[in-house]
Short mmCIF file of C-alpha atoms and ligand atoms in Angstrom, two decimals:
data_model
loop_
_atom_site.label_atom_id
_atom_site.label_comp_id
_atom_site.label_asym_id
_atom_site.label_seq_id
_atom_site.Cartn_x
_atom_site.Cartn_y
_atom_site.Cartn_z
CA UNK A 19 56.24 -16.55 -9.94
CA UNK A 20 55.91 -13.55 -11.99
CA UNK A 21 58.67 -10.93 -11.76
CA UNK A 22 57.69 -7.95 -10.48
CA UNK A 23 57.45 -5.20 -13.46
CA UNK A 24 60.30 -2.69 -13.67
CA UNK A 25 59.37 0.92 -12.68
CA UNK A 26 60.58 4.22 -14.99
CA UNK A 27 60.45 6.10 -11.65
CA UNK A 28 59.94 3.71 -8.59
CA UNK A 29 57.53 6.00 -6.15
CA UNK A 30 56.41 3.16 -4.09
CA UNK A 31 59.95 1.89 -3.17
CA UNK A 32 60.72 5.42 -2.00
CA UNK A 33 57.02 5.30 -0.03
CA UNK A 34 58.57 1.98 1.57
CA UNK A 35 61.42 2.91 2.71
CA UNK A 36 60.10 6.54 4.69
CA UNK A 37 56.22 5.41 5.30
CA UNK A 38 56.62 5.49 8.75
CA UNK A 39 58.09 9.08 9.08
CA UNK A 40 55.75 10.07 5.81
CA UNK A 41 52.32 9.49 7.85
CA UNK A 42 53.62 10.55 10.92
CA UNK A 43 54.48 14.17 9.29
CA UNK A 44 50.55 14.02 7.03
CA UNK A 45 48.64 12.68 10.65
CA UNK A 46 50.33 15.99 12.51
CA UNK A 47 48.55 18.20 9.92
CA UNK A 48 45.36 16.44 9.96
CA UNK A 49 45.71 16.70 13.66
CA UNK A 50 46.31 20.48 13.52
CA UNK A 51 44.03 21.18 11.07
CA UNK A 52 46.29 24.14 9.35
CA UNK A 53 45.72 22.86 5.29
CA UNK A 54 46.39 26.32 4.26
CA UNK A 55 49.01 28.07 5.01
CA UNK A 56 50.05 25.38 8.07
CA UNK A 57 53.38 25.87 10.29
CA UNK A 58 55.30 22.50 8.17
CA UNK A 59 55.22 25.79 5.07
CA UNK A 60 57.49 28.18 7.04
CA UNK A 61 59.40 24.96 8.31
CA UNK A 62 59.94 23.82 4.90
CA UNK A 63 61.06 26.95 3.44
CA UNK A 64 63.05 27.63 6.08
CA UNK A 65 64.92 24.12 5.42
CA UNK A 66 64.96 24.59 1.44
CA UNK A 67 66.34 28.21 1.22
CA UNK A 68 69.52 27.06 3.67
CA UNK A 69 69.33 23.81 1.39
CA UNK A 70 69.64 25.74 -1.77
CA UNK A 71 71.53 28.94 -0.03
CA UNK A 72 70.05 31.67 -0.66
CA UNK A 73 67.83 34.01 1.87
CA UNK A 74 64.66 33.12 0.91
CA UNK A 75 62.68 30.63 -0.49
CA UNK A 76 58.50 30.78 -1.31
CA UNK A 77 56.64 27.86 -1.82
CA UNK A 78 53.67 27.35 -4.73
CA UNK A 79 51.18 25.06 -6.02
CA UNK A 80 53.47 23.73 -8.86
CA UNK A 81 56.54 24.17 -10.79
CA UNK A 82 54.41 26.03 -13.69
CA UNK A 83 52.35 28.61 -10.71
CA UNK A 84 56.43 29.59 -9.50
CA UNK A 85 57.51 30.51 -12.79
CA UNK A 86 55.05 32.56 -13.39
CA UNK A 87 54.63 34.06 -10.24
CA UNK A 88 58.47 35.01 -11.14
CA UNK A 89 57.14 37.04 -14.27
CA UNK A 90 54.75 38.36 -13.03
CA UNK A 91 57.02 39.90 -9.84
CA UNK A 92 59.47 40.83 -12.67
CA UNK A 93 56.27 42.57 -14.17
CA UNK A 94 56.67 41.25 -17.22
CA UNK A 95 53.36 41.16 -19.39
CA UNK A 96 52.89 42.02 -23.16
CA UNK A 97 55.31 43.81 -25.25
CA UNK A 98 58.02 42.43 -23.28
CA UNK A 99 60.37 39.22 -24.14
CA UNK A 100 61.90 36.15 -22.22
CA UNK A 101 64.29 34.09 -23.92
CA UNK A 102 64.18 30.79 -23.28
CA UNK A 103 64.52 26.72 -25.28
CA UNK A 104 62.28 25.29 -27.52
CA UNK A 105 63.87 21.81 -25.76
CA UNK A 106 62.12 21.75 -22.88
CA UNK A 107 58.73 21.00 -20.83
CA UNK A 108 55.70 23.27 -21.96
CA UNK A 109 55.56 25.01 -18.69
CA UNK A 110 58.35 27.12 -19.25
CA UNK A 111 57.57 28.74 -22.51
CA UNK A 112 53.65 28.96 -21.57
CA UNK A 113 54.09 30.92 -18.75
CA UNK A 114 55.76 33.45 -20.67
CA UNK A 115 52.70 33.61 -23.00
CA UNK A 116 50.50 33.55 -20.19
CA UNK A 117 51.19 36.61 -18.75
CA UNK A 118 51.28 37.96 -22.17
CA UNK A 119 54.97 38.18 -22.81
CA UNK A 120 56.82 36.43 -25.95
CA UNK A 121 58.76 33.75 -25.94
CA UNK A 122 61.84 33.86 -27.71
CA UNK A 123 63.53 30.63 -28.58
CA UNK A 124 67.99 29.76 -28.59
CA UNK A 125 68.99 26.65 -29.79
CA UNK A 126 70.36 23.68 -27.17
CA UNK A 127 74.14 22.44 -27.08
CA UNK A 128 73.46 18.91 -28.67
CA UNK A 129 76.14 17.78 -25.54
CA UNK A 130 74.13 18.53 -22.61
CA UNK A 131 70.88 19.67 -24.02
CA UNK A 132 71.29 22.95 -22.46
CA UNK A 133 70.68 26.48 -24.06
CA UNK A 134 73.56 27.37 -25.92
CA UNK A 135 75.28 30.30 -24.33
CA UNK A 136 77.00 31.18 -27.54
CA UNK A 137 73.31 31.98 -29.12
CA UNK A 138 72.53 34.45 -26.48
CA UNK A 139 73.71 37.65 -26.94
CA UNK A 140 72.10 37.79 -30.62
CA UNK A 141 69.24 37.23 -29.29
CA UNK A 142 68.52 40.40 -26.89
CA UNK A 143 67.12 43.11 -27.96
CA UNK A 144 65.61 46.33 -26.21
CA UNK A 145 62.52 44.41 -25.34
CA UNK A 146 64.09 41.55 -23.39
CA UNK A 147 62.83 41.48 -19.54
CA UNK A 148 64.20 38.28 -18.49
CA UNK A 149 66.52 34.81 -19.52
CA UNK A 150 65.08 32.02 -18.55
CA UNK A 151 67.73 29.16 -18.95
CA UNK A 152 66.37 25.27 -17.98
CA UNK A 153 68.28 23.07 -16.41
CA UNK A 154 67.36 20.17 -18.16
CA UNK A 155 67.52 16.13 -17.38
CA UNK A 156 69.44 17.08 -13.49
CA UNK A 157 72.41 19.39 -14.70
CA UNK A 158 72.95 23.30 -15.12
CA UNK A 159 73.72 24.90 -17.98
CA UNK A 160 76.47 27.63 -17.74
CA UNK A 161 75.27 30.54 -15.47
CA UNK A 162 78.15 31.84 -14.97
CA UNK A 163 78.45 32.92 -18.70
CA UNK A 164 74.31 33.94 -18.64
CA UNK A 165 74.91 35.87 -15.65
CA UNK A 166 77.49 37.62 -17.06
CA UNK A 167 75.91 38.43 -20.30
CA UNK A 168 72.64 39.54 -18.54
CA UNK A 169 74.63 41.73 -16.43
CA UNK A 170 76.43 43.43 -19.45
CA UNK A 171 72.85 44.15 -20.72
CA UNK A 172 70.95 46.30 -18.30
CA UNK A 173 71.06 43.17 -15.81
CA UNK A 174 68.70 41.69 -17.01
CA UNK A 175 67.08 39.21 -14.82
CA UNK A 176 67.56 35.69 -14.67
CA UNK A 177 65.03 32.94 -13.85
CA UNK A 178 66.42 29.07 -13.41
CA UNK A 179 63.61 26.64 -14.71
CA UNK A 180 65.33 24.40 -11.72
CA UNK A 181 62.39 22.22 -12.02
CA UNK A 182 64.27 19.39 -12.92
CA UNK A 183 67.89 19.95 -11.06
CA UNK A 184 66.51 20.21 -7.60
CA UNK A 185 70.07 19.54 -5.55
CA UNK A 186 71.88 19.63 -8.52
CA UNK A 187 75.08 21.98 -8.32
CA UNK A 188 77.76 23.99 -10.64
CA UNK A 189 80.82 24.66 -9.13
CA UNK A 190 79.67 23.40 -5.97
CA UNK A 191 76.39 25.96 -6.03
CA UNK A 192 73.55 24.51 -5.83
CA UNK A 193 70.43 24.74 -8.36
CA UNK A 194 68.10 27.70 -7.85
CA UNK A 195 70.57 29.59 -6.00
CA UNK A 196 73.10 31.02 -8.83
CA UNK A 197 70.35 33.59 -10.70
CA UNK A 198 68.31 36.12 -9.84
CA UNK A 199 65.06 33.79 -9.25
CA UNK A 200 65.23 29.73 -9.16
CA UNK A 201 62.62 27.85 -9.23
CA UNK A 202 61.53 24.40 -9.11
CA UNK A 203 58.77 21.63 -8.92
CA UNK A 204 57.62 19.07 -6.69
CA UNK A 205 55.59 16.77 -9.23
CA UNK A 206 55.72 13.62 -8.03
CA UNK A 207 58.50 12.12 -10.57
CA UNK A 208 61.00 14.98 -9.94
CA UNK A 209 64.37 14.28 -7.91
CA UNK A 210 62.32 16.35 -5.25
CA UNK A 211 58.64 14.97 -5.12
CA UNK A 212 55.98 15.84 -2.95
CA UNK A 213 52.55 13.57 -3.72
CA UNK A 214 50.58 15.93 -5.79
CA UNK A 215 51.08 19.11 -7.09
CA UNK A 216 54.36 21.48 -6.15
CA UNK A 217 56.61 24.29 -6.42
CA UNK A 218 59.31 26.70 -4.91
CA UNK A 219 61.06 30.02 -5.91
CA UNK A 220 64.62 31.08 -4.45
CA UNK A 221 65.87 34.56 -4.36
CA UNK A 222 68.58 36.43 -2.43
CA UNK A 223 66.42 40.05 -3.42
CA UNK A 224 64.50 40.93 -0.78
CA UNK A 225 61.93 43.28 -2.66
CA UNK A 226 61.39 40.19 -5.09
CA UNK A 227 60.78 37.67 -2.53
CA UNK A 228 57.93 40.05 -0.78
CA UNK A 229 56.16 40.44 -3.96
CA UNK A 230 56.76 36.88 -5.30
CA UNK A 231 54.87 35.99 -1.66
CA UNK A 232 52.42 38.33 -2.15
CA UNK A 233 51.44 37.66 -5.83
CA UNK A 234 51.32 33.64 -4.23
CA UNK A 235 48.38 34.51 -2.08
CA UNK A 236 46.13 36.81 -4.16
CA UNK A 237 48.41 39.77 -4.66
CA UNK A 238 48.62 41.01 -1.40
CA UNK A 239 50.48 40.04 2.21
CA UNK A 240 47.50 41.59 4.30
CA UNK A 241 44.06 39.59 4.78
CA UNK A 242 41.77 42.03 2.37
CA UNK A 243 44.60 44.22 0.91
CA UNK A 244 45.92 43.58 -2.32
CA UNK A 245 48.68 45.54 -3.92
CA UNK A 246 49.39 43.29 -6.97
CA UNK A 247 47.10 41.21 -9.01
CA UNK A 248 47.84 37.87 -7.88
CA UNK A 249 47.05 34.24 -7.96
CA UNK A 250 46.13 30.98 -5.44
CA UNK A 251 49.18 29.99 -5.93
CA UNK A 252 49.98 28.37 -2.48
CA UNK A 253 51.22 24.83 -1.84
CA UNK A 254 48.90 22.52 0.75
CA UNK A 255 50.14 22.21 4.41
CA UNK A 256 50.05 18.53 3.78
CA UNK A 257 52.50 18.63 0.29
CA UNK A 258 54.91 20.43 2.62
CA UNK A 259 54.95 17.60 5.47
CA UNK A 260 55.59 15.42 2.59
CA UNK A 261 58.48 16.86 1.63
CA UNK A 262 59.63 17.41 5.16
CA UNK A 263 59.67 13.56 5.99
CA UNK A 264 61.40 13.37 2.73
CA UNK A 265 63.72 15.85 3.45
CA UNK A 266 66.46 14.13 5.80
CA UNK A 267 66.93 11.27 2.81
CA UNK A 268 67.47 13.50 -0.34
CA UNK A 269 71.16 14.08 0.14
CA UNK A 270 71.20 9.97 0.42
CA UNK A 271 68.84 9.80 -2.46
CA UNK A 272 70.88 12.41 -4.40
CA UNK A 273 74.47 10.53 -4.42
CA UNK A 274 72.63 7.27 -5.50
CA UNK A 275 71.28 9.27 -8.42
CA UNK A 276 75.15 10.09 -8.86
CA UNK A 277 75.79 7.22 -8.21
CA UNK A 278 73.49 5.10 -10.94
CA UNK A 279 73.97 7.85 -13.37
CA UNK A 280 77.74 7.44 -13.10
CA UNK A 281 77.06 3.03 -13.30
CA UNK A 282 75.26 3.73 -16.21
CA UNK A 283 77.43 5.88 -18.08
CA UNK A 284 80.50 3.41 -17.45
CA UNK A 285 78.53 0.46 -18.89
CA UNK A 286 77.17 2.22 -21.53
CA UNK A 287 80.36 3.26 -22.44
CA UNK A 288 82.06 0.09 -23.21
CA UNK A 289 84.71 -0.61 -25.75
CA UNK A 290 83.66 -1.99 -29.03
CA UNK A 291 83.89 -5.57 -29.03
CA UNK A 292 82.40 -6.56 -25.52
CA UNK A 293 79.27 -4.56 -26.34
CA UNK A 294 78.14 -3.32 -29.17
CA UNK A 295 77.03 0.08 -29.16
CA UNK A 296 76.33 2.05 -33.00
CA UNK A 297 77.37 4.95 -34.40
CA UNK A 298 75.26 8.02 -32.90
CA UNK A 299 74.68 6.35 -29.90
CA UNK A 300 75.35 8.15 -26.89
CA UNK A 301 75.01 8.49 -23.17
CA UNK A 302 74.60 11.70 -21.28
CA UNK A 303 77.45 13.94 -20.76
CA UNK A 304 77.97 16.01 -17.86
CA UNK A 305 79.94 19.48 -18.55
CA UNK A 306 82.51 20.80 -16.47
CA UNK A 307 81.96 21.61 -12.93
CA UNK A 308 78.63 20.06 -12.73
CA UNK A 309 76.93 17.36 -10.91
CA UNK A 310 73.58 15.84 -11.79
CA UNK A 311 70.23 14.53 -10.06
CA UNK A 312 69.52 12.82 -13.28
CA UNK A 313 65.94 13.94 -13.86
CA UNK A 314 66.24 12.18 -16.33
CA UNK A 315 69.31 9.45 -17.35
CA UNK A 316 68.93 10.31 -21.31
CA UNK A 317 70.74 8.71 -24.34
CA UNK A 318 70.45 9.37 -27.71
CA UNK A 319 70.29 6.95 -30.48
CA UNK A 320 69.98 7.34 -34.59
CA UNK A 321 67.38 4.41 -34.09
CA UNK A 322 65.30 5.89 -31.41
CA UNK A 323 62.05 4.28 -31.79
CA UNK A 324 63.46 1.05 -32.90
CA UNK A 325 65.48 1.27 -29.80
CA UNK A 326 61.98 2.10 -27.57
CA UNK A 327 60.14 -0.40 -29.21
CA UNK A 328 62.74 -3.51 -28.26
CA UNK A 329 63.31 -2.05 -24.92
CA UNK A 330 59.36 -2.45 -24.27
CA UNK A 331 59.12 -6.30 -25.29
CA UNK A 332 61.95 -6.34 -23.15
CA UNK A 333 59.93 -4.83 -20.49
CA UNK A 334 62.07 -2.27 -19.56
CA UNK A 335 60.02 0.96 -19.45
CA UNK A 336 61.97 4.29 -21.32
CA UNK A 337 60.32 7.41 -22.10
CA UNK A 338 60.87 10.26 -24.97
CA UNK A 339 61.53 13.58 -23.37
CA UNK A 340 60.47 15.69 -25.68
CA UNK A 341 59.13 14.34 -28.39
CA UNK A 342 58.16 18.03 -29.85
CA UNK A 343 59.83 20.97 -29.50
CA UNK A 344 57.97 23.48 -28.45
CA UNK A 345 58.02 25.79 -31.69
CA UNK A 346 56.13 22.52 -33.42
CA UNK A 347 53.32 23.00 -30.86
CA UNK A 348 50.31 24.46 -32.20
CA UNK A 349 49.90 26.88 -28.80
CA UNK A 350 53.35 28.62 -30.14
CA UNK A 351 52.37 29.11 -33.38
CA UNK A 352 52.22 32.78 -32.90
CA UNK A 353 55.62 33.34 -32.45
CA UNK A 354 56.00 32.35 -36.05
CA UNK A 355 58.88 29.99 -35.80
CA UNK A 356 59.57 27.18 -38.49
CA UNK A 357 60.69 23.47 -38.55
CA UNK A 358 64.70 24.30 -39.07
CA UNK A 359 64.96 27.26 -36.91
CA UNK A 360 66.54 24.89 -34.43
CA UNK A 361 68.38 22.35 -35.86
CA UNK A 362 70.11 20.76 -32.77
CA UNK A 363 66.45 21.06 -30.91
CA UNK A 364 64.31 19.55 -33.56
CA UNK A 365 67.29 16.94 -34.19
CA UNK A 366 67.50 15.88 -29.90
CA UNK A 367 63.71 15.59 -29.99
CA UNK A 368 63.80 12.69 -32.51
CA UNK A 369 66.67 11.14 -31.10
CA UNK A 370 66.76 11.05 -27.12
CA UNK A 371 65.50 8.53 -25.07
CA UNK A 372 65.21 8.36 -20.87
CA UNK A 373 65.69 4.96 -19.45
CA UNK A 374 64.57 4.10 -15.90
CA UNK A 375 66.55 6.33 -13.30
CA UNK A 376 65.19 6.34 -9.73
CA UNK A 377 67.19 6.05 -6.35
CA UNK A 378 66.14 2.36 -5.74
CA UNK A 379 66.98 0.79 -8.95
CA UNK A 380 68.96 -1.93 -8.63
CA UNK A 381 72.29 -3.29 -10.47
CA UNK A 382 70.27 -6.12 -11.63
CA UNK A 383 67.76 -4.20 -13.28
CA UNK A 384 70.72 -1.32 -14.40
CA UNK A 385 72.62 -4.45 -16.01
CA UNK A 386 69.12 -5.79 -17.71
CA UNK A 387 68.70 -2.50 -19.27
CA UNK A 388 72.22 -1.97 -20.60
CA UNK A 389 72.11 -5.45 -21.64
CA UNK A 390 68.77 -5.17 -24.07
CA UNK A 391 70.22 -2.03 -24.99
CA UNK A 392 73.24 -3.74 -26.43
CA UNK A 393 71.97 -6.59 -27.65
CA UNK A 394 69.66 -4.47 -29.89
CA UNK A 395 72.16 -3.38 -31.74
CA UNK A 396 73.54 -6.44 -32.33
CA UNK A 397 73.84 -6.33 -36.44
CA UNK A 398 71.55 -9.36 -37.81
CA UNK A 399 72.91 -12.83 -38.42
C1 PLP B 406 58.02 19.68 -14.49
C2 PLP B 406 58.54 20.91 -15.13
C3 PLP B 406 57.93 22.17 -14.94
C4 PLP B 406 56.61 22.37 -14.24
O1 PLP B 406 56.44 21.79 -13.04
P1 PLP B 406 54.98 21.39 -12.51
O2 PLP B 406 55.22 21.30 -11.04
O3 PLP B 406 54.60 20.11 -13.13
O4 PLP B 406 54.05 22.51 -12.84
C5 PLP B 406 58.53 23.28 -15.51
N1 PLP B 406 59.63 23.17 -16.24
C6 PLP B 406 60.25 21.99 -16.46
C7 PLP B 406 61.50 21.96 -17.27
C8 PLP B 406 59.71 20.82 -15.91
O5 PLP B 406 60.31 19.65 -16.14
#
């Protein structure tokens, strides 16, 4: 009997478990007939923005359509500059470019993988519309500390790439509900997946949530009046009843995440002489007042690809988010940055490696993978 192969991000086990609910909630829209703009919309965004807590919260197409839908609300076009991370997913730099804005990139902490705060300040200047902080692999990075320097600077606003800290919290706050905008995807592989395309914004600021759902659906609130230049930027009626058969497990599904992430980081951590673990190698580290979905459970090793390449003969599936940093794309070579501009960036990108993190993942599998890992490092005979 063959064994079956181990998943990065186990979809189908998820499918198992809430397929009865999942086509009940997809057969009422095909029943309806509402695809656009259905009733399960308003009934998920009513659910999400008391999730998140905060007064409202618009749906999108994706993770990428929110943010910029956020810039664009924040009028933000050319001239202007968003500071952001080179350490991240492309979305969140090439939206800024997209509406014709500049990004400007902070280093990371090489702890968390967050921006760090300490970089900030230097890098406003009169031209700065917005901050636009990630929340990388499942934690926050410090908004308290952003939020205060953005306030002590014009308030400037602040936009949470939340994409991948959906139910994530700081301080018992939860993602997408500490800044000025949050926002957050529903790709399939995210802590939060719908089973296609997805996104959401959050905002307290009632003025910003009007035009945020205006500039969704071609600019204007009104069938055949449009006030802003907008986009189709809505999420389908059937994505939505996804996510609202989903719904009722994700606090479940969130504490296993914990829960793994927390199994992992105990075995990975263990003393010299039982395992052996080198120099440089780390597991993730969660700061101070923070919980994680684990996005992504991320280690970093000196050996990366050595470390990759065992762990597939092993089949174990692990991933390499991000490779690049996004000032080493071609598409950002405008903003005229240079390899060494971010050390800690450039240095994570080479070194940091996801294993398989999912809420159904077993100890058996969790104690295969931390076994391989050790066991690579064994020093040769
Ligand atoms: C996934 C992701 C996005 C974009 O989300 P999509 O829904 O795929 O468009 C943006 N930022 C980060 C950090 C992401 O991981």
């Amino acid at each position: 009997m063959t064994q079956p192969t181990m998943q990065f991000i186990d979809l189908k086990a998820q499918y198992r478990a809430l397929e009865e609910k999942i086509k009940a909630r997809i057969d009422a829209v095909l029943e309806h007939g509402h695809y656009i703009m259905g009733p399960e919309i308003n009934e998920l965004e009513g659910k999400l923005s008391e999730y998140v807590g905060v007064k409202h919260c618009i749906t999108a197409a994706s993770g990428t359509d929110s943010l910029e839908i956020a810039l664009r609300a924040l009028n933000i076009g050319p001239g202007d500059e968003v500071i952001t991370v080179p350490f991240t997913w492309i979305s969140t730099a090439e939206v800024i470019a997209q509406v014709g804005a500049r990004p400007v990139f902070i280093d990371i902490d090489p702890v968390t993988y967050n921006m760090n705060v300490d970089l900030l300040e230097a890098a406003i200047t009169p031209q700065t519309k917005a901050i636009m902080p990630v929340s990388l692999f499942g934690q926050m990075p410090d908004y308290e500390r952003i939020n205060t320097i953005a306030a002590r600077h014009n308030n400037i606003p602040v936009i949470e790439d939340g994409a991948q800290s959906f139910g994530a919290t700081q301080y018992g706050r939860r993602s997408c509900g500490v800044t000025t905008i949050g926002s957050t995807s529903f790709f399939p592989a995210k802590p939060f997946g719908c089973y296609g395309d997805g996104g959401a914004l959050f905002t307290n600021d009632d003025h910003l949530a009007e035009t945020m759902r205006a500039i969704r659906t071609h600019g204007g609130l009104q069938r055949h009046h449009h006030p802003y230049i907008g986009m189709n930027g809505r999420l389908d009626t059937i994505q939505a009843a996804i996510l609202l058969a989903k719904f009722d497990s994700f606090a479940w599904e969130v504490e296993r995440r914990q829960d793994i992430g927390a199994r992992y980081t105990e075995l990975l951590s263990a003393t010299p002489g039982s395992r052996s673990f080198p120099p440089g190698f780390s597991p993730p580290c969660i700061a101070k007042g923070n919980t994680s979905v684990y996005a992504q459970y991320t280690i970093r090793s000196q050996n990366r690809d050595g470390l990759a390449a065992y762990l597939k003969e092993q089949g174990i599936p692990a991933a390499v988010y991000y490779p690049k940093c996004l000032h080493e794309q071609p598409a950002f070579a405008f903003c005229n940055y240079h390899m060494g501009d971010f050390p800690e960036s450039e240095k994570a990108s080479r070194e940091v490696l996801s294993l398989p993190m999912h809420p159904y993942l077993t100890n058996d599998d969790q104690n295969k993978i931390v076994a391989s890992i050790s066991v690579s490092f064994e020093p040769e005979k």
